[in-house]
Short mmCIF file of N, CA, C and O and ligand atoms in Angstrom, two decimals:
data_model
loop_
_atom_site.label_atom_id
_atom_site.label_comp_id
_atom_site.label_asym_id
_atom_site.label_seq_id
_atom_site.Cartn_x
_atom_site.Cartn_y
_atom_site.Cartn_z
N MET A 56 3.17 29.83 15.93
CA MET A 56 2.67 28.93 14.88
C MET A 56 2.62 29.68 13.54
O MET A 56 2.25 30.84 13.49
N LYS A 57 3.02 28.97 12.50
CA LYS A 57 2.96 29.57 11.16
C LYS A 57 1.75 29.02 10.40
O LYS A 57 1.33 27.89 10.62
N LEU A 58 1.28 29.83 9.49
CA LEU A 58 0.23 29.39 8.58
C LEU A 58 0.89 29.21 7.20
O LEU A 58 1.73 30.03 6.83
N VAL A 59 0.55 28.16 6.49
CA VAL A 59 1.14 27.98 5.16
C VAL A 59 0.06 27.63 4.13
O VAL A 59 -0.97 27.06 4.48
N SER A 60 0.32 27.98 2.88
CA SER A 60 -0.57 27.56 1.80
C SER A 60 -0.51 26.04 1.68
O SER A 60 0.57 25.45 1.61
N ALA A 61 -1.69 25.43 1.65
CA ALA A 61 -1.75 23.96 1.68
C ALA A 61 -1.03 23.32 0.49
O ALA A 61 -0.41 22.26 0.64
N CYS A 62 -1.08 23.97 -0.67
CA CYS A 62 -0.42 23.36 -1.84
C CYS A 62 1.09 23.29 -1.64
O CYS A 62 1.74 22.37 -2.14
N LEU A 63 1.66 24.24 -0.88
CA LEU A 63 3.11 24.21 -0.60
C LEU A 63 3.47 23.10 0.39
O LEU A 63 4.60 22.62 0.42
N ALA A 64 2.47 22.72 1.18
CA ALA A 64 2.70 21.64 2.15
C ALA A 64 2.58 20.27 1.48
O ALA A 64 2.81 19.24 2.12
N GLY A 65 2.18 20.26 0.21
CA GLY A 65 2.09 18.99 -0.53
C GLY A 65 0.68 18.49 -0.70
O GLY A 65 0.47 17.38 -1.21
N ILE A 66 -0.30 19.30 -0.31
CA ILE A 66 -1.70 18.88 -0.48
C ILE A 66 -2.15 19.24 -1.91
O ILE A 66 -1.96 20.38 -2.35
N PRO A 67 -2.71 18.29 -2.64
CA PRO A 67 -3.06 18.55 -4.04
C PRO A 67 -4.36 19.34 -4.17
O PRO A 67 -5.39 18.81 -4.59
N CYS A 68 -4.30 20.63 -3.83
CA CYS A 68 -5.51 21.45 -3.78
C CYS A 68 -5.51 22.55 -4.84
O CYS A 68 -6.40 23.41 -4.85
N ARG A 69 -4.54 22.53 -5.74
CA ARG A 69 -4.49 23.58 -6.76
C ARG A 69 -5.59 23.40 -7.80
O ARG A 69 -6.17 22.33 -7.93
N PHE A 70 -5.81 24.43 -8.59
CA PHE A 70 -6.87 24.39 -9.62
C PHE A 70 -6.70 23.18 -10.54
O PHE A 70 -7.68 22.61 -11.00
N ASP A 71 -5.44 22.76 -10.77
CA ASP A 71 -5.19 21.64 -11.68
C ASP A 71 -5.15 20.29 -10.96
O ASP A 71 -4.78 19.28 -11.54
N GLY A 72 -5.53 20.31 -9.67
CA GLY A 72 -5.57 19.06 -8.91
C GLY A 72 -4.20 18.60 -8.43
O GLY A 72 -4.06 17.48 -7.96
N LYS A 73 -3.21 19.48 -8.55
CA LYS A 73 -1.85 19.11 -8.14
C LYS A 73 -1.41 19.92 -6.92
O LYS A 73 -2.07 20.89 -6.55
N ALA A 74 -0.27 19.52 -6.35
CA ALA A 74 0.33 20.29 -5.26
C ALA A 74 1.56 21.01 -5.80
O ALA A 74 1.94 20.81 -6.95
N LYS A 75 2.16 21.86 -5.00
CA LYS A 75 3.45 22.50 -5.31
C LYS A 75 4.34 22.32 -4.09
O LYS A 75 4.71 23.28 -3.42
N LYS A 76 4.61 21.07 -3.78
CA LYS A 76 5.28 20.77 -2.51
C LYS A 76 6.65 21.45 -2.39
O LYS A 76 7.47 21.37 -3.29
N HIS A 77 6.84 22.10 -1.24
CA HIS A 77 8.11 22.74 -0.91
C HIS A 77 8.63 22.02 0.32
O HIS A 77 7.96 21.97 1.36
N GLN A 78 9.80 21.42 0.20
CA GLN A 78 10.29 20.51 1.23
C GLN A 78 10.35 21.14 2.62
O GLN A 78 9.91 20.55 3.61
N THR A 79 10.88 22.36 2.70
CA THR A 79 11.01 23.03 4.01
C THR A 79 9.64 23.27 4.64
O THR A 79 9.45 23.11 5.85
N ILE A 80 8.68 23.63 3.81
CA ILE A 80 7.33 23.92 4.31
C ILE A 80 6.63 22.63 4.74
O ILE A 80 6.00 22.56 5.80
N ALA A 81 6.79 21.59 3.95
CA ALA A 81 6.21 20.30 4.32
C ALA A 81 6.79 19.82 5.65
O ALA A 81 6.07 19.25 6.49
N GLN A 82 8.07 20.10 5.86
CA GLN A 82 8.72 19.70 7.11
C GLN A 82 8.17 20.46 8.31
O GLN A 82 8.00 19.90 9.39
N LEU A 83 7.87 21.74 8.12
CA LEU A 83 7.27 22.54 9.21
C LEU A 83 5.96 21.89 9.67
O LEU A 83 5.66 21.84 10.85
N ILE A 84 5.19 21.40 8.70
CA ILE A 84 3.92 20.75 9.04
C ILE A 84 4.19 19.45 9.81
O ILE A 84 3.58 19.20 10.85
N GLU A 85 5.13 18.66 9.29
CA GLU A 85 5.46 17.38 9.94
C GLU A 85 5.91 17.59 11.38
O GLU A 85 5.60 16.80 12.26
N GLU A 86 6.63 18.69 11.62
CA GLU A 86 7.14 18.97 12.97
C GLU A 86 6.12 19.66 13.86
O GLU A 86 6.41 20.01 15.00
N GLY A 87 4.92 19.91 13.32
CA GLY A 87 3.87 20.55 14.12
C GLY A 87 4.08 22.04 14.33
O GLY A 87 3.49 22.65 15.22
N LYS A 88 4.94 22.67 13.46
CA LYS A 88 5.24 24.09 13.62
C LYS A 88 4.38 24.97 12.72
O LYS A 88 4.49 26.19 12.75
N ALA A 89 3.58 24.34 11.86
CA ALA A 89 2.75 25.12 10.94
C ALA A 89 1.44 24.38 10.68
O ALA A 89 1.36 23.16 10.85
N ILE A 90 0.44 25.18 10.27
CA ILE A 90 -0.81 24.56 9.84
C ILE A 90 -1.09 25.01 8.41
O ILE A 90 -0.73 26.12 8.01
N ALA A 91 -1.74 24.12 7.65
CA ALA A 91 -1.96 24.37 6.22
C ALA A 91 -3.42 24.74 5.96
O ALA A 91 -4.33 24.12 6.52
N VAL A 92 -3.62 25.74 5.12
CA VAL A 92 -4.98 26.09 4.69
C VAL A 92 -4.99 26.33 3.19
O VAL A 92 -4.01 26.81 2.63
N CYS A 93 -6.10 26.00 2.56
CA CYS A 93 -6.33 26.39 1.17
C CYS A 93 -7.59 27.25 1.15
O CYS A 93 -8.70 26.72 1.22
N PRO A 94 -7.44 28.56 1.05
CA PRO A 94 -8.62 29.43 1.10
C PRO A 94 -9.62 29.17 -0.02
O PRO A 94 -10.83 29.34 0.19
N GLU A 95 -9.14 28.73 -1.19
CA GLU A 95 -10.10 28.50 -2.29
C GLU A 95 -10.97 27.28 -1.99
O GLU A 95 -12.18 27.30 -2.21
N GLU A 96 -10.37 26.23 -1.46
CA GLU A 96 -11.20 25.07 -1.07
C GLU A 96 -12.12 25.44 0.09
O GLU A 96 -13.29 25.04 0.12
N LEU A 97 -11.61 26.24 1.04
CA LEU A 97 -12.45 26.65 2.18
C LEU A 97 -13.64 27.50 1.72
O LEU A 97 -14.67 27.55 2.38
N GLY A 98 -13.47 28.16 0.59
CA GLY A 98 -14.57 28.96 0.02
C GLY A 98 -15.58 28.11 -0.72
O GLY A 98 -16.55 28.65 -1.28
N GLY A 99 -15.35 26.80 -0.75
CA GLY A 99 -16.33 25.90 -1.37
C GLY A 99 -16.05 25.57 -2.82
O GLY A 99 -16.86 24.89 -3.47
N LEU A 100 -14.92 26.02 -3.34
CA LEU A 100 -14.60 25.72 -4.74
C LEU A 100 -14.08 24.30 -4.86
O LEU A 100 -13.39 23.80 -3.96
N PRO A 101 -14.41 23.62 -5.96
CA PRO A 101 -13.96 22.23 -6.13
C PRO A 101 -12.51 22.16 -6.58
O PRO A 101 -11.94 23.14 -7.04
N THR A 102 -11.90 20.98 -6.42
CA THR A 102 -10.55 20.70 -6.96
C THR A 102 -10.66 19.45 -7.81
O THR A 102 -11.15 18.44 -7.31
N PRO A 103 -10.26 19.47 -9.06
CA PRO A 103 -9.76 20.64 -9.79
C PRO A 103 -10.87 21.67 -10.05
O PRO A 103 -12.04 21.36 -9.92
N ARG A 104 -10.46 22.88 -10.42
CA ARG A 104 -11.40 23.97 -10.71
C ARG A 104 -10.90 24.80 -11.88
O ARG A 104 -9.71 24.72 -12.24
N ILE A 105 -11.80 25.59 -12.44
CA ILE A 105 -11.40 26.47 -13.55
C ILE A 105 -10.46 27.53 -12.98
O ILE A 105 -10.78 28.14 -11.96
N PRO A 106 -9.30 27.77 -13.61
CA PRO A 106 -8.40 28.80 -13.07
C PRO A 106 -9.08 30.18 -13.07
O PRO A 106 -9.91 30.47 -13.92
N ALA A 107 -8.72 30.97 -12.08
CA ALA A 107 -9.32 32.31 -11.94
C ALA A 107 -8.21 33.32 -11.68
O ALA A 107 -7.16 32.96 -11.15
N GLU A 108 -8.45 34.56 -12.06
CA GLU A 108 -7.48 35.63 -11.81
C GLU A 108 -8.22 36.89 -11.38
O GLU A 108 -9.41 37.04 -11.63
N LYS A 109 -7.49 37.79 -10.74
CA LYS A 109 -8.08 39.05 -10.27
C LYS A 109 -8.19 40.02 -11.43
O LYS A 109 -7.21 40.24 -12.15
N GLN A 110 -9.37 40.56 -11.60
CA GLN A 110 -9.59 41.59 -12.62
C GLN A 110 -10.24 42.76 -11.91
O GLN A 110 -11.41 42.68 -11.53
N GLY A 111 -9.48 43.83 -11.67
CA GLY A 111 -9.99 44.94 -10.85
C GLY A 111 -10.18 44.42 -9.44
O GLY A 111 -9.29 43.81 -8.87
N GLU A 112 -11.36 44.64 -8.87
CA GLU A 112 -11.61 44.17 -7.51
C GLU A 112 -12.31 42.80 -7.51
O GLU A 112 -12.67 42.29 -6.46
N LYS A 113 -12.53 42.24 -8.67
CA LYS A 113 -13.23 40.95 -8.76
C LYS A 113 -12.29 39.81 -9.14
O LYS A 113 -11.24 40.03 -9.72
N ILE A 114 -12.72 38.59 -8.80
CA ILE A 114 -11.99 37.40 -9.25
C ILE A 114 -12.89 36.72 -10.27
O ILE A 114 -14.04 36.35 -9.97
N ILE A 115 -12.36 36.57 -11.47
CA ILE A 115 -13.15 36.02 -12.58
C ILE A 115 -12.43 34.76 -13.08
O ILE A 115 -11.21 34.78 -13.27
N ASN A 116 -13.21 33.68 -13.29
CA ASN A 116 -12.53 32.48 -13.80
C ASN A 116 -12.44 32.52 -15.32
O ASN A 116 -12.99 33.41 -15.98
N LYS A 117 -11.71 31.53 -15.86
CA LYS A 117 -11.40 31.55 -17.30
C LYS A 117 -12.66 31.43 -18.17
O LYS A 117 -12.63 31.77 -19.34
N ASN A 118 -13.76 30.98 -17.56
CA ASN A 118 -15.03 30.91 -18.30
C ASN A 118 -15.85 32.19 -18.15
O ASN A 118 -16.99 32.25 -18.58
N GLY A 119 -15.28 33.19 -17.47
CA GLY A 119 -15.97 34.47 -17.33
C GLY A 119 -16.93 34.53 -16.15
O GLY A 119 -17.69 35.49 -16.01
N ILE A 120 -16.89 33.51 -15.27
CA ILE A 120 -17.78 33.49 -14.11
C ILE A 120 -17.12 34.24 -12.94
O ILE A 120 -15.94 34.04 -12.66
N ASP A 121 -17.91 35.08 -12.29
CA ASP A 121 -17.43 35.85 -11.13
C ASP A 121 -17.42 34.93 -9.90
O ASP A 121 -18.46 34.48 -9.44
N VAL A 122 -16.23 34.65 -9.39
CA VAL A 122 -16.10 33.77 -8.22
C VAL A 122 -15.60 34.55 -6.99
O VAL A 122 -15.07 33.97 -6.04
N THR A 123 -15.77 35.85 -7.03
CA THR A 123 -15.26 36.71 -5.94
C THR A 123 -15.79 36.28 -4.58
O THR A 123 -15.04 36.21 -3.60
N LYS A 124 -17.10 36.00 -4.52
CA LYS A 124 -17.70 35.66 -3.22
C LYS A 124 -17.06 34.43 -2.59
O LYS A 124 -16.81 34.39 -1.39
N ALA A 125 -16.83 33.40 -3.41
CA ALA A 125 -16.20 32.17 -2.89
C ALA A 125 -14.78 32.48 -2.39
O ALA A 125 -14.35 31.99 -1.34
N PHE A 126 -14.05 33.29 -3.12
CA PHE A 126 -12.69 33.65 -2.70
C PHE A 126 -12.71 34.42 -1.38
O PHE A 126 -11.89 34.20 -0.51
N GLU A 127 -13.67 35.35 -1.27
CA GLU A 127 -13.75 36.16 -0.03
C GLU A 127 -14.17 35.30 1.16
O GLU A 127 -13.62 35.43 2.25
N LYS A 128 -15.14 34.42 0.92
CA LYS A 128 -15.60 33.54 2.01
C LYS A 128 -14.45 32.65 2.48
O LYS A 128 -14.22 32.48 3.69
N GLY A 129 -13.71 32.09 1.54
CA GLY A 129 -12.58 31.22 1.89
C GLY A 129 -11.49 31.97 2.63
O GLY A 129 -10.90 31.45 3.58
N ALA A 130 -11.24 33.21 2.22
CA ALA A 130 -10.21 34.01 2.88
C ALA A 130 -10.61 34.27 4.33
O ALA A 130 -9.78 34.20 5.24
N GLN A 131 -11.88 34.56 4.56
CA GLN A 131 -12.35 34.82 5.93
C GLN A 131 -12.26 33.55 6.79
O GLN A 131 -11.86 33.62 7.95
N LYS A 132 -12.65 32.42 6.21
CA LYS A 132 -12.57 31.15 6.97
C LYS A 132 -11.12 30.84 7.32
O LYS A 132 -10.81 30.41 8.44
N ALA A 133 -10.23 31.02 6.36
CA ALA A 133 -8.81 30.73 6.60
C ALA A 133 -8.24 31.71 7.62
O ALA A 133 -7.41 31.33 8.46
N LEU A 134 -8.69 32.96 7.58
CA LEU A 134 -8.24 33.95 8.58
C LEU A 134 -8.65 33.50 9.99
O LEU A 134 -7.85 33.59 10.93
N GLN A 135 -9.86 33.01 10.13
CA GLN A 135 -10.33 32.56 11.44
C GLN A 135 -9.44 31.43 11.97
O GLN A 135 -9.13 31.37 13.15
N ILE A 136 -9.02 30.53 11.07
CA ILE A 136 -8.12 29.43 11.47
C ILE A 136 -6.78 30.02 11.94
O ILE A 136 -6.22 29.61 12.96
N ALA A 137 -6.29 31.01 11.21
CA ALA A 137 -5.02 31.66 11.59
C ALA A 137 -5.13 32.31 12.97
O ALA A 137 -4.24 32.15 13.81
N LEU A 138 -6.23 33.02 13.21
CA LEU A 138 -6.38 33.74 14.48
C LEU A 138 -6.54 32.76 15.64
O LEU A 138 -5.96 32.92 16.71
N LYS A 139 -7.34 31.71 15.40
CA LYS A 139 -7.57 30.71 16.44
C LYS A 139 -6.27 30.02 16.86
O LYS A 139 -6.09 29.62 18.00
N ASN A 140 -5.34 29.90 15.92
CA ASN A 140 -4.07 29.21 16.20
C ASN A 140 -2.92 30.18 16.51
O ASN A 140 -1.76 29.78 16.52
N ASP A 141 -3.29 31.46 16.74
CA ASP A 141 -2.29 32.48 17.08
C ASP A 141 -1.14 32.55 16.08
O ASP A 141 0.03 32.67 16.45
N CYS A 142 -1.47 32.45 14.80
CA CYS A 142 -0.42 32.54 13.78
C CYS A 142 0.00 34.00 13.63
O CYS A 142 -0.84 34.89 13.48
N THR A 143 1.30 34.24 13.66
CA THR A 143 1.81 35.60 13.47
C THR A 143 2.52 35.74 12.13
O THR A 143 2.82 36.85 11.69
N GLU A 144 2.80 34.61 11.49
CA GLU A 144 3.50 34.62 10.21
C GLU A 144 2.83 33.62 9.27
O GLU A 144 2.29 32.60 9.72
N ALA A 145 2.90 33.93 7.97
CA ALA A 145 2.36 33.00 6.98
C ALA A 145 3.34 32.88 5.82
O ALA A 145 3.99 33.85 5.44
N ILE A 146 3.44 31.67 5.27
CA ILE A 146 4.22 31.46 4.04
C ILE A 146 3.22 31.06 2.97
O ILE A 146 2.57 30.01 3.06
N LEU A 147 3.06 31.95 1.99
CA LEU A 147 1.99 31.77 1.01
C LEU A 147 2.54 31.57 -0.40
O LEU A 147 3.59 32.12 -0.76
N LYS A 148 1.78 30.83 -1.18
CA LYS A 148 2.18 30.52 -2.57
C LYS A 148 2.18 31.80 -3.42
O LYS A 148 1.18 32.51 -3.48
N SER A 149 3.32 32.04 -4.06
CA SER A 149 3.45 33.25 -4.87
C SER A 149 2.49 33.26 -6.06
O SER A 149 2.09 32.20 -6.57
N ASN A 150 2.11 34.45 -6.46
CA ASN A 150 1.38 34.75 -7.72
C ASN A 150 -0.09 34.35 -7.76
O ASN A 150 -0.79 34.68 -8.72
N SER A 151 -0.58 33.64 -6.76
CA SER A 151 -1.97 33.16 -6.77
C SER A 151 -2.95 34.31 -6.52
O SER A 151 -2.65 35.23 -5.76
N PRO A 152 -4.15 34.26 -7.12
CA PRO A 152 -5.15 35.31 -6.85
C PRO A 152 -5.65 35.29 -5.41
O PRO A 152 -6.22 36.27 -4.94
N SER A 153 -5.43 34.19 -4.69
CA SER A 153 -5.74 34.14 -3.25
C SER A 153 -4.51 34.42 -2.42
O SER A 153 -4.49 35.32 -1.59
N CYS A 154 -3.48 33.60 -2.62
CA CYS A 154 -2.32 33.59 -1.72
C CYS A 154 -1.18 34.51 -2.15
O CYS A 154 -0.30 34.80 -1.34
N GLY A 155 -1.17 34.97 -3.38
CA GLY A 155 -0.06 35.78 -3.89
C GLY A 155 0.18 37.03 -3.05
O GLY A 155 -0.76 37.64 -2.56
N CYS A 156 1.47 37.39 -2.94
CA CYS A 156 1.83 38.54 -2.11
C CYS A 156 2.77 39.46 -2.88
O CYS A 156 3.88 39.07 -3.21
N GLY A 157 2.30 40.65 -3.21
CA GLY A 157 3.13 41.61 -3.94
C GLY A 157 3.00 41.50 -5.45
O GLY A 157 2.94 42.50 -6.14
N LYS A 158 2.93 40.28 -5.94
CA LYS A 158 2.75 40.06 -7.38
C LYS A 158 1.74 38.95 -7.60
O LYS A 158 1.82 37.90 -6.95
N ILE A 159 0.78 39.20 -8.48
CA ILE A 159 -0.20 38.16 -8.83
C ILE A 159 -0.43 38.19 -10.35
O ILE A 159 -0.07 39.17 -11.01
N TYR A 160 -1.06 37.15 -10.87
CA TYR A 160 -1.37 37.13 -12.30
C TYR A 160 -2.32 38.29 -12.62
O TYR A 160 -3.20 38.65 -11.82
N ASP A 161 -2.13 38.86 -13.81
CA ASP A 161 -2.75 40.17 -14.08
C ASP A 161 -4.18 40.13 -14.61
O ASP A 161 -4.74 41.17 -14.96
N GLY A 162 -4.78 38.95 -14.68
CA GLY A 162 -6.17 38.87 -15.13
C GLY A 162 -6.34 38.58 -16.60
O GLY A 162 -7.45 38.43 -17.09
N SER A 163 -5.21 38.47 -17.32
CA SER A 163 -5.29 38.24 -18.76
C SER A 163 -5.14 36.75 -19.11
O SER A 163 -5.27 36.38 -20.28
N PHE A 164 -4.87 35.91 -18.10
CA PHE A 164 -4.65 34.47 -18.31
C PHE A 164 -3.54 34.20 -19.32
O PHE A 164 -3.60 33.28 -20.12
N THR A 165 -2.52 35.08 -19.31
CA THR A 165 -1.39 34.89 -20.22
C THR A 165 -0.10 34.64 -19.45
O THR A 165 0.98 34.62 -20.04
N GLY A 166 -0.21 34.51 -18.12
CA GLY A 166 0.99 34.26 -17.32
C GLY A 166 1.70 35.53 -16.90
O GLY A 166 2.73 35.48 -16.24
N LYS A 167 1.16 36.71 -17.29
CA LYS A 167 1.80 37.98 -16.91
C LYS A 167 1.43 38.34 -15.48
O LYS A 167 0.32 38.07 -15.03
N LEU A 168 2.38 39.03 -14.81
CA LEU A 168 2.16 39.40 -13.41
C LEU A 168 1.92 40.90 -13.27
O LEU A 168 2.35 41.68 -14.13
N THR A 169 1.23 41.26 -12.19
CA THR A 169 1.04 42.68 -11.88
C THR A 169 1.32 42.88 -10.39
O THR A 169 1.29 41.92 -9.61
N ASN A 170 1.59 44.10 -9.98
CA ASN A 170 1.88 44.38 -8.57
C ASN A 170 0.58 44.47 -7.77
O ASN A 170 -0.15 45.45 -7.89
N ASP A 171 0.28 43.45 -7.01
CA ASP A 171 -0.95 43.43 -6.21
C ASP A 171 -0.86 42.23 -5.26
O ASP A 171 0.02 41.37 -5.40
N ASP A 172 -1.80 42.20 -4.32
CA ASP A 172 -1.89 41.06 -3.40
C ASP A 172 -3.12 40.23 -3.72
O ASP A 172 -4.15 40.77 -4.13
N GLY A 173 -3.03 38.93 -3.48
CA GLY A 173 -4.20 38.08 -3.58
C GLY A 173 -5.18 38.39 -2.44
O GLY A 173 -4.81 39.06 -1.46
N ILE A 174 -6.40 37.92 -2.58
CA ILE A 174 -7.46 38.24 -1.61
C ILE A 174 -7.12 37.75 -0.21
O ILE A 174 -7.32 38.47 0.77
N PHE A 175 -6.58 36.56 -0.09
CA PHE A 175 -6.25 36.02 1.23
C PHE A 175 -5.06 36.76 1.84
O PHE A 175 -5.06 37.11 3.02
N CYS A 176 -4.04 37.01 1.01
CA CYS A 176 -2.88 37.75 1.49
C CYS A 176 -3.30 39.09 2.06
O CYS A 176 -2.85 39.50 3.13
N LYS A 177 -4.19 39.78 1.35
CA LYS A 177 -4.65 41.10 1.79
C LYS A 177 -5.32 41.03 3.17
O LYS A 177 -5.05 41.83 4.05
N VAL A 178 -6.18 40.03 3.34
CA VAL A 178 -6.90 39.87 4.61
C VAL A 178 -5.91 39.60 5.76
O VAL A 178 -6.06 40.14 6.85
N LEU A 179 -4.90 38.78 5.49
CA LEU A 179 -3.91 38.49 6.54
C LEU A 179 -3.11 39.75 6.90
O LEU A 179 -2.88 40.04 8.07
N LYS A 180 -2.72 40.51 5.87
CA LYS A 180 -1.98 41.76 6.13
C LYS A 180 -2.81 42.71 6.98
O LYS A 180 -2.29 43.35 7.89
N GLU A 181 -4.10 42.81 6.68
CA GLU A 181 -4.99 43.69 7.47
C GLU A 181 -5.04 43.27 8.93
O GLU A 181 -5.36 44.05 9.81
N ASN A 182 -4.74 42.00 9.17
CA ASN A 182 -4.75 41.48 10.54
C ASN A 182 -3.35 41.34 11.11
O ASN A 182 -3.12 40.57 12.05
N LYS A 183 -2.42 42.09 10.51
CA LYS A 183 -1.05 42.22 11.02
C LYS A 183 -0.26 40.90 11.04
O LYS A 183 0.62 40.70 11.87
N ILE A 184 -0.62 40.00 10.15
CA ILE A 184 0.15 38.75 10.03
C ILE A 184 1.23 38.97 8.98
O ILE A 184 0.95 39.49 7.89
N LYS A 185 2.47 38.63 9.33
CA LYS A 185 3.60 38.87 8.43
C LYS A 185 3.61 37.80 7.35
O LYS A 185 3.51 36.61 7.64
N ILE A 186 3.75 38.25 6.10
CA ILE A 186 3.66 37.31 4.97
C ILE A 186 5.01 37.12 4.29
O ILE A 186 5.71 38.09 4.01
N TYR A 187 5.31 35.88 3.98
CA TYR A 187 6.45 35.52 3.13
C TYR A 187 5.91 34.66 2.00
O TYR A 187 4.88 34.02 2.15
N THR A 188 6.63 34.65 0.88
CA THR A 188 6.30 33.66 -0.14
C THR A 188 7.31 32.52 -0.03
O THR A 188 8.32 32.65 0.67
N GLU A 189 7.03 31.44 -0.75
CA GLU A 189 7.96 30.29 -0.71
C GLU A 189 9.32 30.67 -1.29
O GLU A 189 10.32 29.99 -1.03
N ASN A 190 9.38 31.75 -2.05
CA ASN A 190 10.66 32.17 -2.66
C ASN A 190 11.55 32.92 -1.68
O ASN A 190 12.70 33.20 -1.98
N GLU A 191 11.00 33.28 -0.53
CA GLU A 191 11.76 34.08 0.44
C GLU A 191 12.29 33.26 1.61
O GLU A 191 12.87 33.80 2.54
N ILE A 192 12.02 31.96 1.61
CA ILE A 192 12.49 31.17 2.76
C ILE A 192 13.60 30.20 2.33
O ILE A 192 13.80 29.96 1.17
FE1 LIG B 211 -2.48 26.93 -2.94
FE2 LIG B 211 -3.57 29.14 -2.00
FE3 LIG B 211 -4.23 28.28 -4.43
FE4 LIG B 211 -5.07 26.93 -2.29
S1 LIG B 211 -5.63 29.01 -2.84
S2 LIG B 211 -4.16 26.06 -4.12
S3 LIG B 211 -3.36 27.19 -0.90
S4 LIG B 211 -2.22 29.00 -3.77
#
């Protein structure tokens, strides 16, 4: 079973209230080969929400509020779903402070990227789950 970022499956859970539907990923869900999670919603954050980016070890939203705890809580909840469903692979939305893998927004809210993993991606890697982004499938 694969785990996928819910926004890629077509669920409108992004900060702006929209989805980023990827046809192949949506099809995996339809065929019962993948399950969708949104760690930010699982952490209790509303949709739409103020955009947030990683600054050092913290996640700070555009209003300067520290939302690290919600991100961490959501990552742990989503990890439990992955483990319960024996997921060995995940396809995660690129560049996100939660789901991004290898490159994420740099904390300046200017669209620039830095080499790092999002909080959820990091937790999955620690649990030996292989990560791909939507750009690699
Ligand atoms: Fe998509 Fe992940 Fe952001 Fe949720 S946390 S909207 S699944 S990129």
